[in-house]
Amino acid sequence: QVRLQESGPGLVNASQTLSLTCTVSGGSITTNQHYWIWIRQPPGKGLEWMGAITYSGNTYYSQSLKSRMSISRDTSKNQFTLQLTSVTPEDTAVYYCACERGRVLGPSTLTEYDYWGQGTQVTVSS
């Protein structure tokens, strides 16, 4: 069973860079046709797909966030990392990492993803 666990700071100051890491166990991030995804849910809003890194290391980003975010991976640690620059209070959300098999875009609800982490609350302080 694939398991994902997010880690990172719970509080970030505005204008700083948010960095979150997803540690994967029970499976490899290089497994063919597996897509490793970051999503978030701001308070009172729906799930937002942010971006993904593929099993081969290619990256895809949401058009609205691509100027501020990057996703990288460390295959030796079986981890992938999100960096979001110049954060504002609007970036306050629960951040999740997830995995989809066979597609880079995920479903609209968290529990429809093939695998997902428990999420981590990130608050951006102004």
Tab-separated table of C-alpha atoms in Angstrom:
chain	number	residue	atom	x	y	z
A	1	GLN	CA	0.000	0.000	0.000
A	2	VAL	CA	1.402	3.359	-1.024
A	3	ARG	CA	1.509	5.919	1.735
A	4	LEU	CA	2.265	9.623	1.491
A	5	GLN	CA	3.223	11.999	4.267
A	6	GLU	CA	3.548	15.752	3.976
A	7	SER	CA	6.032	17.685	6.080
A	8	GLY	CA	6.956	21.317	6.385
A	9	PRO	CA	6.321	24.481	8.373
A	10	GLY	CA	2.836	25.232	9.552
A	11	LEU	CA	3.395	28.975	9.564
A	12	VAL	CA	5.085	31.071	6.910
A	13	ASN	CA	5.483	34.822	6.728
A	14	ALA	CA	4.135	36.662	3.740
A	15	SER	CA	6.602	37.177	0.884
A	16	GLN	CA	8.652	34.159	1.961
A	17	THR	CA	8.988	30.808	0.238
A	18	LEU	CA	6.927	27.842	1.333
A	19	SER	CA	8.629	24.484	1.053
A	20	LEU	CA	6.790	21.209	1.627
A	21	THR	CA	8.059	17.681	1.231
A	22	CYS	CA	6.084	14.540	0.524
A	23	THR	CA	7.665	11.295	1.639
A	24	VAL	CA	6.401	8.202	-0.136
A	25	SER	CA	6.509	4.693	1.269
A	26	GLY	CA	5.228	1.403	-0.029
A	27	GLY	CA	6.050	2.344	-3.598
A	28	SER	CA	8.574	4.169	-5.731
A	29	ILE	CA	8.110	7.636	-7.193
A	30	THR	CA	9.736	6.297	-10.370
A	31	THR	CA	7.078	3.648	-10.888
A	32	ASN	CA	5.839	3.806	-14.445
A	33	GLN	CA	2.710	5.866	-15.096
A	34	HIS	CA	2.543	7.215	-11.559
A	35	TYR	CA	1.985	10.939	-11.191
A	36	TRP	CA	2.873	12.710	-7.958
A	37	ILE	CA	0.670	15.674	-7.286
A	38	TRP	CA	0.327	18.664	-4.991
A	39	ILE	CA	-3.152	19.935	-4.224
A	40	ARG	CA	-4.500	22.347	-1.671
A	41	GLN	CA	-7.744	23.389	-0.116
A	42	PRO	CA	-8.111	26.950	1.161
A	43	PRO	CA	-10.580	27.486	4.002
A	44	GLY	CA	-14.145	27.353	2.750
A	45	LYS	CA	-13.101	26.559	-0.810
A	46	GLY	CA	-12.734	23.539	-3.006
A	47	LEU	CA	-9.724	21.448	-3.874
A	48	GLU	CA	-7.146	23.121	-6.119
A	49	TRP	CA	-4.772	21.104	-8.274
A	50	MET	CA	-1.402	22.855	-8.094
A	51	GLY	CA	1.001	20.756	-10.070
A	52	ALA	CA	2.640	17.399	-10.553
A	53	ILE	CA	5.882	15.604	-11.192
A	54	THR	CA	5.800	12.452	-13.204
A	55	TYR	CA	7.484	9.113	-12.690
A	56	SER	CA	10.120	10.270	-15.208
A	57	GLY	CA	10.674	13.656	-13.620
A	58	ASN	CA	8.638	15.877	-15.918
A	59	THR	CA	6.693	18.644	-14.245
A	60	TYR	CA	3.321	20.256	-14.839
A	61	TYR	CA	1.944	23.339	-13.111
A	62	SER	CA	-1.330	25.116	-12.743
A	63	GLN	CA	-1.386	28.136	-15.004
A	64	SER	CA	-2.295	30.398	-12.101
A	65	LEU	CA	0.653	29.237	-9.976
A	66	LYS	CA	3.368	28.348	-12.450
A	67	SER	CA	5.235	31.616	-12.039
A	68	ARG	CA	5.631	30.984	-8.308
A	69	MET	CA	5.968	27.266	-7.871
A	70	SER	CA	8.303	24.436	-8.612
A	71	ILE	CA	8.235	20.717	-7.901
A	72	SER	CA	11.342	18.626	-7.601
A	73	ARG	CA	12.163	15.139	-6.426
A	74	ASP	CA	14.826	13.146	-4.646
A	75	THR	CA	14.626	9.604	-5.876
A	76	SER	CA	17.202	8.400	-3.336
A	77	LYS	CA	14.843	9.466	-0.536
A	78	ASN	CA	11.635	8.689	-2.443
A	79	GLN	CA	10.427	12.239	-1.853
A	80	PHE	CA	9.065	15.069	-3.899
A	81	THR	CA	9.035	18.700	-2.854
A	82	LEU	CA	6.896	21.756	-3.477
A	83	GLN	CA	8.300	25.251	-3.393
A	84	LEU	CA	5.955	28.217	-3.574
A	85	THR	CA	7.540	31.648	-3.613
A	86	SER	CA	6.224	35.047	-2.581
A	87	VAL	CA	3.395	33.625	-0.515
A	88	THR	CA	0.475	35.748	0.614
A	89	PRO	CA	-2.344	35.079	3.080
A	90	GLU	CA	-4.329	33.775	0.097
A	91	ASP	CA	-1.974	30.794	0.045
A	92	THR	CA	-3.265	29.721	3.447
A	93	ALA	CA	-4.658	26.227	2.960
A	94	VAL	CA	-4.392	22.579	3.807
A	95	TYR	CA	-1.781	21.173	1.451
A	96	TYR	CA	-1.927	17.577	0.308
A	97	CYS	CA	0.314	15.370	-1.732
A	98	ALA	CA	-1.315	12.662	-3.749
A	99	CYS	CA	-0.738	10.108	-6.465
A	100	GLU	CA	-2.692	9.274	-9.571
A	101	ARG	CA	-1.992	6.318	-11.816
A	102	GLY	CA	-2.153	7.051	-15.480
A	103	ARG	CA	-3.032	10.726	-15.463
A	104	VAL	CA	-1.488	13.980	-14.336
A	105	LEU	CA	-4.726	15.781	-13.503
A	106	GLY	CA	-6.588	14.398	-10.545
A	107	PRO	CA	-10.245	14.162	-9.601
A	108	SER	CA	-12.177	16.919	-7.916
A	109	THR	CA	-12.316	15.313	-4.497
A	110	LEU	CA	-9.455	14.120	-2.367
A	111	THR	CA	-10.774	10.643	-1.682
A	112	GLU	CA	-11.043	9.913	-5.397
A	113	TYR	CA	-7.282	10.094	-5.784
A	114	ASP	CA	-5.561	6.738	-5.901
A	115	TYR	CA	-3.434	7.662	-2.892
A	116	TRP	CA	-3.225	10.783	-0.752
A	117	GLY	CA	-1.571	12.086	2.384
A	118	GLN	CA	-3.274	13.301	5.513
A	119	GLY	CA	-2.576	16.926	4.641
A	120	THR	CA	-0.742	19.684	6.433
A	121	GLN	CA	-2.126	23.068	7.426
A	122	VAL	CA	-0.112	26.017	6.197
A	123	THR	CA	-0.941	29.493	7.409
A	124	VAL	CA	0.609	32.545	5.825
A	125	SER	CA	0.975	35.408	8.242
A	126	SER	CA	0.866	38.956	7.040
